[in-house]
C-alpha positions as CSV (number, residue, x, y, z in Angstrom):
1,M,-33.9,4.6,-69.9
2,Y,-35.4,2.6,-67.1
3,K,-34.1,-0.6,-67.1
4,Q,-36.5,-3.3,-66.0
5,Q,-35.3,-5.4,-62.7
6,I,-35.3,-9.1,-62.8
7,A,-34.0,-11.3,-59.8
8,V,-32.0,-14.0,-60.9
9,V,-31.1,-17.6,-57.7
10,G,-28.6,-20.1,-58.2
11,S,-24.9,-20.3,-58.4
12,M,-21.7,-18.4,-59.5
13,D,-20.1,-20.4,-62.1
14,S,-16.1,-20.2,-61.7
15,S,-15.7,-20.7,-65.5
16,G,-17.9,-18.1,-65.9
17,G,-19.5,-20.1,-68.7
18,A,-22.8,-20.5,-67.1
19,G,-25.3,-19.8,-63.4
20,I,-25.7,-16.4,-62.4
21,N,-22.3,-14.8,-64.3
22,Q,-23.8,-16.1,-67.9
23,D,-27.6,-14.7,-66.5
24,I,-25.4,-11.2,-65.8
25,R,-24.0,-11.4,-68.8
26,I,-27.0,-11.9,-70.8
27,A,-29.0,-9.4,-69.2
28,T,-26.5,-6.4,-69.7
29,L,-26.8,-7.6,-73.5
30,L,-30.2,-6.9,-73.4
31,D,-30.2,-3.6,-71.3
32,T,-31.8,-5.4,-68.2
33,S,-30.7,-4.5,-64.6
34,V,-30.3,-8.3,-62.3
35,Q,-30.2,-8.4,-59.0
36,T,-28.7,-11.9,-57.6
37,C,-29.3,-14.7,-54.9
38,V,-26.2,-16.6,-54.5
39,G,-27.1,-20.5,-54.0
40,A,-23.8,-22.1,-54.0
41,L,-20.6,-21.7,-56.0
42,T,-19.3,-24.0,-58.8
43,I,-15.5,-24.9,-59.3
44,Q,-16.2,-26.3,-63.5
45,S,-13.3,-26.5,-66.0
46,S,-12.9,-27.7,-69.5
47,L,-14.0,-31.0,-67.1
48,G,-16.6,-30.0,-65.6
49,V,-18.4,-29.3,-63.2
50,E,-16.0,-31.1,-60.2
51,S,-17.6,-29.7,-57.0
52,I,-20.2,-27.5,-55.6
53,H,-20.5,-25.3,-52.3
54,P,-23.4,-24.3,-51.5
55,T,-24.2,-21.3,-49.4
56,A,-25.2,-21.7,-46.1
57,F,-28.5,-21.7,-45.7
58,S,-29.2,-18.3,-43.3
59,V,-27.6,-16.0,-45.6
60,F,-29.1,-17.4,-48.8
61,Q,-32.9,-17.1,-47.2
62,T,-31.9,-14.0,-46.3
63,N,-30.0,-12.5,-49.6
64,L,-33.8,-13.8,-51.1
65,E,-35.6,-12.2,-48.3
66,S,-33.6,-8.5,-49.2
67,I,-34.4,-8.5,-52.9
68,L,-37.8,-9.7,-53.1
69,R,-39.0,-6.2,-51.2
70,H,-37.9,-4.4,-53.9
71,P,-40.7,-2.4,-55.1
72,D,-39.5,-2.6,-58.7
73,L,-39.2,-6.3,-59.0
74,H,-41.4,-8.1,-61.5
75,Y,-39.4,-10.9,-63.0
76,L,-38.0,-13.8,-60.8
77,K,-35.7,-16.8,-63.1
78,I,-34.6,-19.2,-60.9
79,G,-31.2,-22.0,-61.8
80,A,-29.2,-24.4,-60.5
81,L,-29.3,-25.4,-56.8
82,S,-28.0,-28.2,-55.2
83,Q,-29.9,-27.6,-51.8
84,I,-33.4,-29.3,-51.3
85,E,-32.8,-26.5,-47.8
86,Q,-32.8,-23.9,-50.7
87,L,-35.2,-25.7,-53.2
88,E,-38.1,-25.9,-50.3
89,Y,-38.1,-22.7,-49.1
90,L,-38.3,-21.2,-53.0
91,C,-41.2,-23.1,-53.3
92,A,-43.2,-22.6,-50.0
93,R,-42.0,-19.0,-50.3
94,L,-43.5,-18.5,-54.2
95,K,-46.8,-20.4,-52.9
96,Q,-47.7,-17.4,-51.0
97,P,-49.8,-14.6,-53.1
98,R,-47.4,-12.8,-55.1
99,E,-47.1,-10.4,-58.1
100,R,-43.7,-11.3,-60.0
101,I,-43.4,-13.7,-62.9
102,V,-41.4,-16.9,-62.0
103,V,-39.3,-18.7,-64.8
104,L,-37.7,-21.8,-63.6
105,D,-34.5,-23.5,-65.3
106,P,-34.8,-26.5,-63.9
107,V,-30.9,-27.9,-64.2
108,I,-30.2,-31.1,-62.7
109,R,-26.8,-32.4,-64.2
110,P,-24.2,-31.2,-66.4
111,S,-23.0,-32.8,-69.8
112,R,-19.8,-33.6,-67.7
113,G,-19.2,-33.3,-63.7
114,V,-20.9,-33.7,-60.6
115,A,-24.7,-33.7,-60.9
116,F,-26.7,-30.7,-58.2
117,L,-29.3,-32.6,-57.4
118,D,-30.1,-36.5,-56.4
119,E,-33.4,-38.2,-57.0
120,E,-34.7,-36.6,-53.6
121,G,-33.1,-33.3,-54.5
122,I,-35.3,-34.0,-58.2
123,E,-38.4,-34.1,-55.9
124,A,-37.9,-31.0,-54.4
125,L,-37.6,-29.5,-57.7
126,R,-41.2,-30.7,-59.3
127,K,-42.7,-29.1,-56.5
128,L,-41.2,-25.9,-56.9
129,A,-41.9,-26.5,-61.2
130,Q,-45.2,-26.4,-60.2
131,V,-45.7,-23.4,-58.6
132,A,-43.7,-21.6,-61.1
133,D,-45.2,-19.9,-64.5
134,Y,-43.0,-20.9,-66.8
135,V,-40.8,-23.6,-67.1
136,C,-37.2,-24.3,-69.4
137,P,-35.5,-28.1,-69.3
138,N,-33.6,-29.8,-72.1
139,L,-35.0,-33.2,-73.3
140,P,-32.3,-34.5,-70.4
141,E,-34.2,-32.4,-67.7
142,L,-37.7,-32.6,-68.8
143,L,-37.7,-36.0,-68.7
144,A,-36.4,-36.1,-65.1
145,L,-39.0,-33.7,-64.5
146,A,-42.2,-35.6,-65.6
147,G,-40.6,-39.0,-64.7
148,K,-39.7,-40.8,-67.5
149,A,-36.9,-42.6,-68.6
150,D,-37.2,-42.7,-72.2
151,A,-40.5,-41.4,-74.5
152,D,-41.4,-39.5,-77.5
153,P,-41.1,-35.6,-75.9
154,V,-43.8,-34.4,-78.0
155,E,-46.2,-36.4,-75.6
156,V,-44.4,-35.9,-72.1
157,A,-44.8,-31.8,-72.7
158,Q,-48.2,-31.8,-74.0
159,D,-48.4,-33.6,-71.0
160,Y,-46.8,-32.3,-67.8
161,A,-47.8,-29.2,-69.0
162,N,-51.5,-29.7,-69.0
163,L,-50.7,-31.8,-66.2
164,T,-48.7,-28.7,-63.9
165,G,-50.7,-25.9,-66.4
166,T,-47.2,-24.4,-66.4
167,K,-45.8,-23.0,-69.7
168,L,-43.4,-25.4,-70.6
169,L,-40.3,-24.1,-73.2
170,L,-38.3,-26.9,-74.6
171,T,-35.0,-26.4,-76.4
172,G,-34.2,-28.4,-78.8
173,G,-29.7,-29.4,-78.7
174,H,-29.7,-32.8,-77.0
175,A,-32.5,-34.4,-79.6
176,A,-31.0,-35.5,-83.0
177,G,-31.7,-34.0,-86.1
178,S,-29.8,-31.5,-88.9
179,S,-32.2,-29.1,-87.2
180,V,-33.0,-27.7,-84.0
181,E,-36.6,-26.9,-82.6
182,D,-37.2,-25.4,-79.7
183,R,-40.7,-25.3,-78.6
184,L,-43.0,-23.6,-76.3
185,Y,-45.8,-25.7,-75.0
186,D,-49.0,-23.6,-73.2
187,G,-51.2,-27.0,-72.7
188,K,-53.1,-26.1,-75.6
189,N,-51.3,-25.3,-78.6
190,I,-47.4,-25.5,-79.7
191,R,-45.1,-23.4,-81.0
192,S,-41.9,-24.1,-82.4
193,C,-38.1,-22.3,-83.2
194,I,-36.6,-24.2,-86.0
195,H,-32.7,-23.1,-86.7
196,P,-29.9,-25.4,-89.0
197,R,-27.7,-27.1,-86.8
198,Q,-24.4,-25.3,-86.5
199,N,-21.2,-27.3,-84.8
200,W,-20.5,-25.4,-82.5
201,G,-17.3,-25.9,-80.7
202,Y,-18.5,-23.8,-77.0
203,S,-21.6,-24.0,-75.9
204,H,-21.4,-23.5,-72.4
205,G,-24.4,-21.6,-70.9
206,T,-27.2,-22.2,-73.7
207,G,-29.9,-23.3,-70.9
208,C,-28.6,-20.7,-69.1
209,A,-28.8,-17.6,-71.8
210,F,-32.4,-19.5,-73.4
211,S,-34.2,-18.9,-69.9
212,M,-32.5,-14.9,-69.3
213,A,-32.7,-13.9,-72.8
214,F,-36.6,-15.3,-72.7
215,T,-37.1,-13.4,-69.0
216,C,-35.7,-10.6,-70.1
217,F,-38.2,-10.4,-73.5
218,L,-40.4,-10.8,-71.3
219,A,-39.7,-7.9,-69.1
220,R,-40.0,-5.9,-72.1
221,G,-43.7,-6.0,-72.2
222,Y,-43.6,-9.2,-75.4
223,S,-46.1,-11.5,-75.0
224,T,-45.1,-15.4,-74.1
225,E,-45.8,-16.5,-77.5
226,K,-43.3,-13.1,-79.2
227,A,-40.4,-13.4,-76.1
228,F,-40.0,-16.9,-76.8
229,R,-39.6,-17.1,-80.5
230,S,-37.3,-14.0,-79.4
231,A,-35.1,-15.6,-76.9
232,S,-34.7,-18.6,-79.5
233,Q,-33.5,-16.6,-82.6
234,W,-31.4,-14.3,-80.0
235,V,-28.8,-17.0,-78.4
236,Y,-29.0,-18.6,-82.0
237,E,-27.1,-15.6,-83.1
238,Y,-25.8,-15.3,-79.7
239,Y,-23.9,-18.8,-79.8
240,N,-23.0,-18.3,-84.0
241,R,-20.9,-14.7,-83.1
242,V,-19.4,-16.4,-80.1
243,N,-18.3,-19.5,-82.3
244,G,-16.9,-16.9,-84.6
245,I,-20.2,-18.0,-87.3
246,T,-21.0,-15.4,-90.1
247,F,-23.4,-15.3,-92.5
248,P,-23.6,-13.1,-96.0
249,E,-25.7,-10.3,-95.7
250,G,-29.1,-10.3,-97.8
């Protein structure tokens, strides 16, 4: 069976659990082919991100242009980048007329360890987000993109989607409560997927997994809403399996 082509731009994770490593894993499980553009190598461990080593810009540029020339490439997923020059080049490149759909996972700071972006970098990320078709943040990333220190996430997400014209997929893992609610904002409506919160011992790379699964389902021809719901359910079930959580059938 022919596999849809998706390009992923981001960073390699030395621990193997997030970044392009996770993108390739999720795409393989969802029967999707991936081309990669590596912006950095991150040194990670159980302590978090210890250091970030960017790819030389000339190599990054050559890599990106090579994959963008692929005639069957219709989807581009962008993850963690740490260099303003790379973000600005992507932004300028994607402002040009294009036929591919862009999904941005706006990685700013890991749960533990070194941040990918400082304030100047976040501003460059904001500009890139405005040329994406879909933005998939968690709550801290949404507040950073919107420039809000602390605010109601529903109002911030609605305002952000209306202001930028992008579709926003907000993952719910950072919110408190007995359930996890992922939300889709398209500027008009809010759609939710709610799952019981599980005590996952391992949750590394959930944001990467969600944005990649969503892109894979889009590549299958799913509507935005169907791809959102499919990705939310798939990632929830995937991390339950990874953590050895099973449920009775029926």
